Each structure stands twice: as structure tokens, then as C-alpha cells.
Amino acid sequence: MSLPIKDILDHLHINDINHAFSTGSQWGSSANAVTKDIVSPTDGKKIAAVKFATADEYNTVVETAAKAFKTWRTIPAPKRGEIVRQICESLRANKKQLGTLVSYEMGKSLQEGYGEVQEMIDICDFAVGLSRQLYGLTMHSERPEHRMYEQYHPLGIIGVISAFNFPVAVWSWNAALAWVCGDVCIWKPSEKTPLTAIACQHIAQEVFKRNNIEEGVSCLVIGDRNIGELMSNDTRVPLVSATGSTRMGKAVSAAVGARLGKSLLELGGNNAIIITENADLDMSLIGAVFGAVGTAGQRCTSTRRLIIHESVYEAFKQKLVKAYAQIKIGDPLNENNHMGPLIDQDAVALYLDSIEKCKAEGGKFVVEGGKLDGGPYSSGCYVKPCIAEVENHYQIVQHETFAPILYLIKYATIEEAIDLQNGVPQGLSSAIMTNNLREAETFLSYAGSDCGIANVNIGTSGAEIGGAFGGEKETGGGRESGSDAWKVYMRRQTNTINYSKTLPLAQGIKFDL
Ligand code: NAD
């Protein structure tokens, strides 16, 4: 561990008991609020406690944010970008501390904790440039002396519901873009990882305060799904960006849809790598193992299935078995370890249950799984990564288990491999390992992968912020982060201006008085 946790908590303003909500400089909670201890899955020790916000407190936050929006939207976009630039600087200055807290609270490796903060820095940099590029198109009118163009206006309050596995990056993907677009944000982090969210809110609010920006542009509400449900049903929140399980996404989508609001859904994945007979097997091994055991299999883009050509199947299986024997499991803050714990003991129970279900359906384990106990594993959250030979149609294979279970599936033709890859309800990330141009291009064609992300000679896990991130089918269809994802955070308006002395109607319609 590079820095003592106590010093990090002090540095990031995490107290023994943290408030339930913040509208910026102001933090609060009611006297009888539910208090929840936040325990690290790495060592089972309590880090700090948080209070859960009540419905009244949520309402106060929304009212403050709605008021702030009226001022924030008047600040020119490049000036809003300048504030995001300062937040970026502050994240750079706090990268070590925040990255370590991400690792300690969530359980991902220290390198991945730092990587997550780096992603926040990258998206802030992107948003600063974007603040001068919120372009609309101009069109030629069919009528003389008329001008047509489109422009983008801010939407208002953006509700951000985030998952435990990327406790801070997902917020920044949304907030940095939303702020430069002129929106204000209310963040409901996962109830499993609220401390990193509190640290981020302190970092952001300090910058807003220094720039004399009123309360409400950056808001935080701590709570469980009840707060998420309030947000989803709230007509004052025009866009709800929700990251989490498909189960959650269906509930959010139904509630937001019922009021004809907008939702941006980033849900579960069931990602596969196709390893062809033309693959570089050593390179494929790194992609597959990192994809399956990185973050203990708790990434939405984690590799869950390997679809391997029959001619290299046995050889690749042996390589995997050998590689798995070398994986070091333990404290994620110790950089010698490859894999840390699962988020909590409930996740361990789901992992064990999935192994049993897989066996019951006929799955054959070539690397056995199981829970690790005692000594460095006394938090009860550590498990062994495992590998099973399966059929793609098994119910358990069709389901996203958020744990390091890797399924091996054999194929004969590239068309069959693509059918298997696409033959699950989810559609987030996909990859092919091949040095054959025809195979690669077929995989990327309209007849290829049906996922939002399709890679060649790169695994499924992780993505750069420059591209639009998201997936199809049960992954929810949302896109956030780079490319033109910013458009979701704005409303598009088409303007037609007549500078002639007559009023011609479109389509040549005559209406004379
Ligand atoms: P989860 O669905 O249990 O919770 C996610 C968030 O939704 C939490 O903040 C939770 O309080 C809230 N929530 C739960 N039910 C809700 C409801 N009915 N209405 C409103 N809010 C509700 O997910 P998790 O266990 O925290 O995260 C793991 C899941 O997230 C996996 O399925 C993973 O694939 C997915 N995920 C997807 C992406 C992506 O970009 N596609 C990124 C990260 C995680």
C-alpha cells in the first residue's frame, strides 16, 4: 500500500460519518437518517459510515439544482469548459489518493484504481475541447431568403445513477460532458461505494466555490434504489443516465419512459473473444486472461466467453490452465497481486451459485473455482478464477455472472463463431483475435458482431474515452463518453428564419387571405 488509508481519508475529507447529500459547499442529513457502514472487501474493515438521504432531502437537492441551472446555462460554454479544466487539474493532483480509495473501497487493483482516475482526467480534457465544439448544422432552405440551422441547448438536470464497479469514472463521463453542455448534475452513486463519490464531490465543489458558482451545479445524493426510483419518476429530471444491471435498467427505462423522459442506459454485458486458427495465441492469452480476471471479472466489459477454433482449442486451453496457475490473488493494494476480492459476500454467493448451475447443465471445469478463506482472505470476499467448457445455449452462459468465471466454447467456421458471439441477450463488447483480413473484416461487417464495441486483436475489457461507449440489446443502447455522445445531454432545436417580405409556406402550399 503506497499511502496509509487514514491519511487518504483525511486528505479526501472522508469523515467517520458522512452526510447524506450535498449541493456543493452545503452538506446535510437528517438526525434520524439511516446510517450504513462501508466496509472494504479487501480486509473486511469498516472504512467509514454514510447516511442515506430522505425523499425530502432529495427534493431539496432537486430544487437547488433547478435554480442553479438557470444561471449555469447563461455562462458561455468555453467558460464552463474552463471550470472543468480546473476540476481536471484537481483530479490530477489527487490521483494517487483517489485511486487508492477506489481500490480500497471497491477492491480493484491499485493500477486499475489509478487507471479509473486517469479516465476521469481524460474525459475532463475531452470535455474542455468539446466546450468550443458544440456544433449544429446549417441547411439550405427550399424557400427564398430563408435560413435554416440547428442548435443545441442544455437539457437541465441530469440524474446520474452509477454502479459499484466503476465508482467514479462513470460519474465523470456524464458530469464533465453535461457541465460543458450547460446542464447541472445530481449523482446517486452505488450504495456499495459512496465514499469515493463523496471524495469526488469535495474535489468538484472546491473548484465551483473558487469560481463563485452558486450551489447546485454538482450535487450528490447518497441512498439505495429508493433514490434512483425517485429520480426515474421525477419530471424535473429530463435525462436519467443509469449504469448497472439489466434488471435495474429495465426498471429505470419503464419509469422514465412512462413520463416520456430520456434515459441513457449502460447495462450488463456478456462479452466474448473469438480466437481463430489465425490468431497470435500468445497475444490472445494476455487479452483473455486480463479480460476474465481483471477487476475480478467485475467489469461490464469483462471477458466471459472464449469462442475458440477447433484446431487451436486444446492448445489454447492448455495455455489458459497454465496461466491461471500463476495468478496471484490477494490484497489489491499490493501491486504483486493480479486479482483482488469481489465486492461483497453476496457477490461470492452468486458466484458459487453460478458454478453449481453451470455444473448442473453439464459444464466441465478445467480450472476449478471456489471461495478462499482465512489469513489474507478473511474478509470472505475472495474467490478463485475458474474456467469451464460449456455450450453457448446453457442458461447460465446466457446470463451475466459478475465474477471471474470464464466459459470455453468450440467452433468450426467463422460464421458459426459470429452466431455464437451474437447468440446472447446482451450486446456490449466483443473481439476477434486473427491475423486474417477476411476474418477480421467479416467480424466488423453488418454480418458480424452485433455489439456496441467490436475489437480486432484487442480483448473485450476496457475502452478509451475518445469513442462512444455502450452496447446494444439488453445492454441498453446508450452511448456515453467520447465521439458525439454529448448530444444526448442537449436538446436539438431547428430554426428557420425568414428575411424576405413575404410568407411562403413549405411544400409550396398556398394560403392566401
Ligand atoms: P445494480 O443494478 O445493482 O445497481 C446499479 C445502481 O442502480 C445503484 O446505484 C443502485 O442503487 C441503482 N438501482 C438499483 N435498482 C434500481 C431501480 N429499480 N431504480 C433506480 N435505481 C436502481 O448494479 P451493480 O451491481 O452496482 O453493478 C453491476 C452491473 O452494472 C453489471 O451488470 C455491469 O455489467 C453493469 N455495468 C454496466 C456498465 C456499462 O457501461 N454498460 C458499466 C458498469 C457496470
XYZ file of C-alpha atoms and ligand atoms in Angstrom:
557
model
C 0.000 0.000 0.000
C 1.595 3.245 -1.075
C -0.176 5.685 1.278
C -1.799 4.987 4.681
C -5.580 4.805 4.349
C -6.132 7.090 7.340
C -4.108 9.878 5.666
C -6.006 9.348 2.422
C -9.384 9.622 4.132
C -8.300 12.847 5.865
C -6.922 14.236 2.635
C -10.162 13.482 0.753
C -12.393 14.863 3.558
C -13.956 11.500 4.392
C -15.260 11.577 7.956
C -16.327 8.825 10.340
C -19.951 9.540 9.461
C -20.566 11.312 6.180
C -23.564 13.393 5.213
C -26.385 12.112 3.023
C -26.418 14.836 0.403
C -24.519 17.793 -0.962
C -25.455 20.616 -3.282
C -21.869 21.876 -3.395
C -20.439 23.535 -0.302
C -23.537 22.552 1.654
C -23.764 19.057 3.092
C -26.568 17.671 5.185
C -28.529 14.786 6.619
C -31.444 14.426 8.984
C -30.958 13.340 12.594
C -32.859 10.067 12.135
C -31.295 9.148 8.771
C -30.409 5.501 8.086
C -26.677 5.039 8.665
C -24.681 2.458 6.712
C -21.163 1.246 7.466
C -18.951 0.983 4.407
C -16.647 -1.996 4.722
C -13.656 -2.675 2.489
C -13.871 -6.025 0.678
C -10.065 -6.151 0.774
C -9.689 -6.619 4.560
C -13.253 -6.576 5.943
C -12.551 -3.416 7.954
C -15.005 -0.555 8.273
C -13.750 2.482 6.345
C -16.424 4.997 7.385
C -20.195 5.336 7.575
C -22.638 7.255 5.414
C -26.172 8.448 5.926
C -28.936 7.823 3.417
C -30.912 10.782 2.110
C -34.657 11.003 2.662
C -37.193 11.835 -0.041
C -37.450 15.386 1.395
C -33.690 15.818 1.159
C -33.714 14.540 -2.418
C -36.394 17.124 -3.146
C -34.296 19.949 -1.639
C -31.375 18.912 -3.827
C -33.538 18.925 -6.974
C -34.902 22.382 -6.144
C -31.390 23.752 -5.623
C -30.162 22.153 -8.858
C -33.143 23.532 -10.831
C -32.343 27.045 -9.594
C -28.632 26.662 -10.369
C -29.411 25.527 -13.920
C -30.961 28.915 -14.720
C -27.632 30.647 -14.019
C -25.217 27.933 -15.162
C -26.757 27.809 -18.645
C -26.049 31.546 -19.110
C -22.302 31.053 -18.668
C -20.678 30.645 -22.115
C -19.751 27.042 -22.889
C -15.966 27.723 -23.160
C -16.095 29.363 -19.719
C -17.867 26.277 -18.363
C -15.089 24.300 -20.019
C -12.521 26.350 -18.109
C -14.126 25.218 -14.848
C -13.995 21.594 -15.995
C -10.312 22.186 -16.830
C -9.714 23.219 -13.229
C -11.563 20.124 -11.958
C -9.268 18.109 -14.213
C -6.219 19.741 -12.610
C -7.566 18.927 -9.181
C -8.131 15.289 -10.183
C -4.536 15.127 -11.431
C -3.307 16.483 -8.097
C -5.416 13.926 -6.179
C -4.910 10.935 -8.489
C -2.895 8.839 -6.044
C -5.233 9.375 -3.106
C -8.472 8.972 -5.046
C -7.143 5.968 -6.977
C -6.121 4.282 -3.730
C -9.543 4.894 -2.190
C -11.231 3.448 -5.312
C -9.074 0.360 -4.903
C -9.676 0.043 -1.154
C -13.425 0.686 -1.221
C -14.227 -1.323 -4.358
C -11.466 -3.958 -4.350
C -9.966 -3.452 -7.823
C -6.186 -3.458 -8.182
C -4.294 -0.276 -7.359
C -3.241 0.036 -11.017
C -6.887 -0.130 -12.056
C -7.822 2.362 -9.321
C -5.277 4.830 -10.707
C -6.483 3.944 -14.228
C -10.033 4.843 -13.278
C -8.951 8.288 -12.080
C -6.915 8.683 -15.270
C -10.112 8.034 -17.207
C -11.739 10.898 -15.307
C -8.825 13.155 -16.215
C -9.055 12.100 -19.861
C -12.790 12.779 -20.132
C -12.353 16.195 -18.488
C -9.653 17.039 -21.058
C -12.026 15.881 -23.788
C -14.867 17.984 -22.361
C -12.700 21.121 -22.235
C -12.081 20.860 -26.002
C -15.716 19.955 -26.568
C -16.829 23.162 -24.854
C -15.765 25.001 -28.041
C -17.239 22.414 -30.411
C -20.941 22.036 -29.560
C -21.715 22.335 -33.247
C -25.042 22.272 -35.055
C -25.556 22.068 -38.826
C -26.815 24.693 -41.253
C -29.177 23.666 -44.068
C -30.330 25.292 -47.283
C -33.959 26.308 -47.133
C -36.285 25.422 -50.009
C -37.784 28.919 -49.687
C -36.061 32.106 -50.959
C -34.474 34.449 -48.418
C -34.829 31.946 -45.631
C -32.114 30.500 -43.463
C -32.241 27.169 -41.605
C -29.962 25.837 -38.957
C -29.995 23.687 -35.845
C -28.630 24.477 -32.448
C -28.188 22.572 -29.202
C -29.444 23.862 -25.859
C -28.816 22.394 -22.422
C -31.437 19.992 -21.086
C -31.489 20.873 -17.381
C -30.894 18.446 -14.537
C -29.040 15.254 -15.450
C -29.584 12.411 -12.978
C -26.639 10.021 -12.817
C -27.166 6.587 -11.249
C -23.898 4.650 -11.083
C -22.761 1.095 -10.334
C -20.194 -0.060 -7.784
C -17.608 -1.381 -10.235
C -16.642 1.982 -11.750
C -17.472 4.072 -8.710
C -16.100 7.367 -10.030
C -15.333 7.161 -13.782
C -18.959 6.741 -14.842
C -19.928 9.912 -12.994
C -17.176 11.883 -14.735
C -18.149 10.544 -18.185
C -21.579 12.041 -17.596
C -20.820 15.087 -15.466
C -17.898 16.530 -17.457
C -19.927 16.439 -20.675
C -23.148 17.593 -19.039
C -21.456 20.582 -17.405
C -19.888 21.910 -20.608
C -23.279 21.400 -22.301
C -24.783 23.735 -19.672
C -26.560 21.107 -17.577
C -26.378 20.539 -13.842
C -25.901 17.073 -12.322
C -27.340 15.085 -9.456
C -25.331 11.944 -8.772
C -26.668 8.903 -6.949
C -23.657 6.641 -6.571
C -23.874 2.944 -5.731
C -24.729 2.417 -2.077
C -21.805 -0.045 -2.056
C -19.176 2.583 -2.942
C -20.371 6.013 -1.772
C -17.090 7.172 -0.178
C -15.245 7.701 -3.449
C -18.285 9.685 -4.605
C -18.091 11.888 -1.521
C -14.386 12.471 -2.226
C -15.185 13.471 -5.830
C -17.921 15.844 -4.720
C -15.440 17.585 -2.399
C -12.951 17.903 -5.272
C -15.540 19.333 -7.681
C -17.265 21.624 -5.204
C -13.983 23.234 -4.163
C -13.449 24.298 -7.800
C -17.020 25.557 -8.212
C -16.686 27.558 -4.989
C -13.342 29.063 -6.041
C -15.055 30.252 -9.230
C -18.036 31.723 -7.330
C -20.507 29.349 -8.977
C -23.702 29.019 -6.974
C -24.783 25.855 -5.190
C -26.442 23.117 -7.209
C -24.334 22.598 -10.349
C -22.743 19.496 -8.842
C -24.999 17.588 -6.430
C -24.691 14.276 -4.642
C -27.427 12.182 -3.037
C -26.449 9.067 -1.091
C -29.002 6.275 -0.964
C -30.129 2.955 -2.336
C -32.531 2.193 -5.171
C -35.236 4.337 -3.491
C -33.377 7.477 -4.541
C -32.867 6.014 -8.028
C -36.616 5.397 -8.255
C -37.441 8.947 -7.143
C -35.118 10.256 -9.834
C -36.550 7.983 -12.535
C -40.083 9.173 -11.803
C -39.161 12.848 -11.445
C -40.327 15.042 -14.353
C -37.856 17.720 -13.198
C -35.022 15.413 -14.331
C -35.181 15.340 -18.159
C -32.366 12.807 -18.569
C -31.535 9.866 -16.304
C -28.215 8.239 -17.127
C -28.205 4.844 -15.410
C -25.347 2.366 -15.244
C -25.886 -1.038 -13.672
C -27.597 -4.368 -14.143
C -30.109 -5.077 -16.896
C -32.699 -5.643 -14.166
C -32.160 -2.089 -12.911
C -32.115 -0.683 -16.460
C -35.490 -2.199 -17.270
C -36.999 -0.564 -14.160
C -35.433 2.829 -14.903
C -36.384 2.677 -18.567
C -40.034 1.858 -17.730
C -40.311 4.674 -15.173
C -38.574 7.313 -17.310
C -40.422 6.135 -20.432
C -43.798 6.378 -18.694
C -43.215 10.115 -18.302
C -41.622 10.374 -21.775
C -38.305 11.449 -20.299
C -34.946 10.456 -21.737
C -32.793 7.673 -20.382
C -29.234 6.698 -21.209
C -28.756 3.072 -20.225
C -25.378 1.360 -19.743
C -26.208 -2.162 -18.579
C -24.815 -5.667 -18.367
C -22.544 -7.370 -20.888
C -21.739 -10.967 -21.822
C -18.613 -10.393 -23.807
C -16.798 -12.901 -25.977
C -13.448 -13.122 -27.727
C -13.307 -15.238 -30.877
C -9.908 -16.891 -31.159
C -9.457 -18.072 -34.718
C -6.989 -20.529 -36.200
C -5.142 -17.453 -37.489
C -4.745 -15.823 -34.081
C -1.490 -14.986 -32.346
C -2.114 -17.279 -29.377
C 0.344 -15.572 -27.009
C -1.297 -12.208 -27.588
C -4.734 -13.807 -27.297
C -3.746 -15.286 -23.945
C -2.974 -11.881 -22.430
C -6.240 -10.414 -23.761
C -8.266 -13.361 -22.500
C -6.737 -13.631 -19.022
C -6.763 -9.882 -18.321
C -10.318 -9.711 -19.657
C -11.520 -12.557 -17.440
C -9.694 -11.951 -14.149
C -9.048 -8.175 -14.250
C -11.233 -6.395 -11.662
C -12.069 -9.968 -10.537
C -14.407 -10.287 -13.521
C -16.457 -7.303 -12.335
C -16.247 -5.115 -15.427
C -19.193 -4.670 -17.719
C -16.648 -5.436 -20.467
C -15.074 -8.462 -18.701
C -14.444 -11.436 -20.967
C -16.977 -14.122 -20.064
C -16.787 -16.369 -23.138
C -13.946 -17.569 -25.358
C -15.109 -18.923 -28.707
C -12.134 -20.926 -29.949
C -11.500 -22.572 -33.305
C -11.415 -26.373 -33.014
C -7.900 -26.572 -34.488
C -6.359 -24.461 -31.684
C -8.856 -25.273 -28.932
C -6.786 -27.832 -26.982
C -3.533 -25.889 -27.294
C -5.174 -22.670 -26.129
C -6.954 -24.421 -23.271
C -3.602 -25.738 -22.001
C -2.097 -22.245 -22.178
C -5.006 -20.885 -20.161
C -4.752 -23.569 -17.491
C -1.023 -22.834 -17.125
C -1.609 -19.067 -16.959
C -4.371 -19.418 -14.332
C -1.996 -21.387 -12.099
C 0.213 -18.288 -11.941
C -2.492 -15.790 -10.949
C -1.782 -14.214 -7.580
C -4.918 -13.436 -5.589
C -4.863 -11.081 -2.624
C -4.866 -7.514 -1.351
C -5.407 -5.342 -4.451
C -3.304 -2.586 -2.902
C -0.315 -4.938 -3.159
C 0.823 -4.457 -6.738
C 2.212 -8.004 -6.936
C -1.317 -9.411 -6.922
C -3.269 -9.847 -10.144
C -6.727 -10.208 -8.654
C -8.467 -8.764 -5.603
C -11.791 -9.630 -3.957
C -15.380 -9.491 -5.141
C -17.364 -6.509 -3.885
C -19.102 -8.348 -1.023
C -20.177 -11.731 0.297
C -23.453 -11.599 -1.642
C -21.383 -11.492 -4.830
C -19.440 -14.536 -3.606
C -22.717 -16.388 -3.055
C -23.867 -15.547 -6.609
C -20.512 -16.734 -7.997
C -20.772 -20.062 -6.127
C -24.369 -20.467 -7.248
C -23.374 -19.890 -10.896
C -20.689 -22.576 -10.656
C -23.271 -25.046 -9.350
C -25.748 -24.105 -12.082
C -23.040 -24.492 -14.719
C -22.162 -27.974 -13.442
C -25.833 -28.950 -13.333
C -26.217 -28.005 -17.003
C -23.199 -30.115 -17.971
C -20.322 -27.607 -17.694
C -16.929 -29.246 -17.205
C -14.476 -27.227 -15.126
C -10.875 -27.337 -16.348
C -9.834 -24.856 -13.652
C -11.905 -25.273 -10.503
C -13.354 -22.298 -8.661
C -14.220 -21.833 -5.008
C -14.131 -19.426 -2.122
C -10.854 -18.560 -0.383
C -10.875 -18.389 3.414
C -8.719 -17.299 6.316
C -5.498 -15.258 6.534
C -5.365 -12.622 3.807
C -8.813 -13.744 2.650
C -10.613 -13.197 5.949
C -12.966 -10.538 4.512
C -14.822 -13.503 2.963
C -14.877 -11.818 -0.469
C -12.012 -13.621 -2.247
C -12.632 -16.350 -4.820
C -10.626 -18.367 -7.333
C -10.950 -17.534 -11.014
C -12.207 -20.580 -12.881
C -12.726 -21.937 -16.392
C -15.470 -24.237 -17.666
C -16.107 -25.929 -21.001
C -19.737 -25.271 -21.908
C -22.324 -24.916 -24.658
C -23.364 -21.368 -25.530
C -27.059 -22.135 -25.042
C -26.733 -23.062 -21.333
C -28.918 -20.735 -19.284
C -26.011 -19.813 -17.057
C -23.856 -18.904 -20.069
C -26.624 -16.643 -21.370
C -26.608 -14.807 -18.032
C -24.020 -12.240 -16.846
C -22.416 -13.516 -13.627
C -20.386 -10.621 -12.245
C -17.396 -12.757 -11.216
C -14.277 -14.408 -12.722
C -15.906 -17.397 -14.430
C -14.684 -17.960 -17.991
C -16.568 -20.191 -20.436
C -14.866 -22.039 -23.320
C -16.857 -22.802 -26.473
C -15.574 -24.603 -29.596
C -16.392 -23.600 -33.201
C -15.663 -24.804 -36.734
C -16.459 -21.916 -39.139
C -16.212 -18.137 -38.749
C -19.956 -17.800 -39.456
C -20.670 -20.214 -36.608
C -18.311 -18.270 -34.317
C -20.118 -14.999 -35.061
C -23.517 -16.644 -34.453
C -22.270 -17.887 -31.086
C -20.813 -14.486 -30.214
C -24.130 -12.813 -31.044
C -26.212 -15.599 -29.500
C -26.735 -13.981 -26.078
C -29.230 -11.322 -24.904
C -26.514 -8.734 -24.179
C -24.527 -6.700 -26.736
C -21.744 -4.689 -25.130
C -18.171 -5.650 -26.085
C -16.726 -8.208 -28.494
C -13.384 -9.092 -30.030
C -11.714 -11.271 -32.597
C -8.091 -12.394 -32.482
C -6.845 -13.026 -36.004
C -4.150 -12.080 -38.482
C -6.505 -12.877 -41.355
C -8.024 -9.814 -43.024
C -11.132 -11.639 -44.264
C -11.975 -12.920 -40.791
C -11.407 -9.510 -39.215
C -13.479 -7.606 -41.747
C -16.302 -10.171 -41.668
C -16.432 -9.761 -37.886
C -16.666 -5.962 -38.267
C -19.198 -6.050 -41.133
C -23.007 -5.785 -40.928
C -22.994 -9.590 -40.806
C -20.525 -9.592 -37.932
C -20.612 -8.652 -34.266
C -23.892 -7.104 -33.059
C -22.213 -5.341 -30.125
C -21.635 -1.648 -29.451
C -17.904 -2.357 -29.255
C -16.088 -4.682 -31.673
C -12.301 -5.010 -31.485
C -9.634 -6.752 -33.538
C -6.578 -8.128 -31.752
C -7.566 -6.399 -28.512
C -9.597 -8.049 -25.751
C -13.106 -7.016 -24.737
C -12.155 -5.361 -21.464
C -11.828 -1.603 -21.160
C -12.152 1.204 -23.668
C -10.659 4.590 -24.440
C -12.753 7.656 -23.657
C -12.498 9.036 -27.224
C -15.067 6.626 -28.659
C -18.760 6.482 -27.811
C -19.154 3.775 -25.169
C -22.161 1.490 -24.825
C -23.923 -1.563 -26.152
C -26.977 -2.970 -27.889
C -29.805 -5.334 -26.913
C -30.051 -5.871 -23.138
C -27.016 -3.629 -22.626
C -29.495 -0.793 -23.111
C -28.485 1.072 -26.292
C -26.952 4.097 -24.527
C -23.758 5.828 -25.631
C -21.659 7.992 -23.379
C -18.123 9.363 -23.162
C -16.483 10.380 -26.491
C -17.457 10.916 -30.140
C -20.819 12.718 -30.355
C -22.262 11.237 -27.131
C -22.581 14.852 -25.847
C -25.702 15.281 -27.981
C -27.701 13.166 -25.512
C -27.159 15.852 -22.869
C -28.673 18.601 -25.020
C -31.933 19.309 -26.786
C -31.785 19.940 -30.508
C -33.691 22.843 -31.974
C -34.259 23.528 -35.680
C -34.574 27.221 -36.529
C -35.948 28.712 -39.737
C -35.590 32.442 -40.266
C -37.469 34.329 -42.962
C -35.757 37.564 -44.004
C -37.960 38.085 -47.098
C -41.007 40.352 -47.363
C -43.488 37.502 -47.945
C -44.527 34.399 -46.034
C -44.125 31.425 -48.397
C -45.237 28.110 -46.872
C -43.200 24.937 -47.047
C -44.069 22.350 -49.748
C -45.481 25.226 -51.882
C -48.821 25.236 -50.014
C -50.979 28.208 -50.960
C -52.881 30.023 -48.214
C -53.986 33.459 -49.419
C -56.212 35.773 -47.382
P -27.120 -2.586 -9.807
O -28.070 -2.623 -10.939
O -27.381 -3.452 -8.648
O -27.032 -1.080 -9.221
C -26.611 -0.004 -10.022
C -27.207 1.284 -9.493
O -28.612 1.281 -9.734
C -27.042 1.505 -8.000
O -26.745 2.863 -7.772
C -28.409 1.119 -7.438
O -28.720 1.755 -6.220
C -29.319 1.597 -8.544
N -30.618 0.899 -8.643
C -30.881 -0.403 -8.403
N -32.174 -0.672 -8.682
C -32.740 0.479 -9.102
C -34.060 0.850 -9.526
N -35.050 -0.038 -9.566
N -34.262 2.127 -9.914
C -33.271 3.038 -9.891
N -32.012 2.756 -9.468
C -31.753 1.489 -9.079
O -25.660 -2.860 -10.435
P -24.264 -3.077 -9.698
O -24.243 -4.410 -9.049
O -23.914 -1.872 -8.879
O -23.282 -3.071 -10.953
C -23.016 -4.177 -11.748
C -23.775 -4.116 -13.050
O -23.525 -2.894 -13.726
C -23.355 -5.202 -14.031
O -24.495 -5.719 -14.644
C -22.487 -4.448 -15.031
O -22.396 -5.074 -16.281
C -23.186 -3.145 -15.084
N -22.328 -2.084 -15.589
C -22.517 -1.671 -16.877
C -21.679 -0.699 -17.406
C -21.846 -0.249 -18.815
O -21.290 0.795 -19.162
N -22.563 -0.959 -19.668
C -20.666 -0.134 -16.620
C -20.524 -0.573 -15.313
C -21.369 -1.548 -14.803
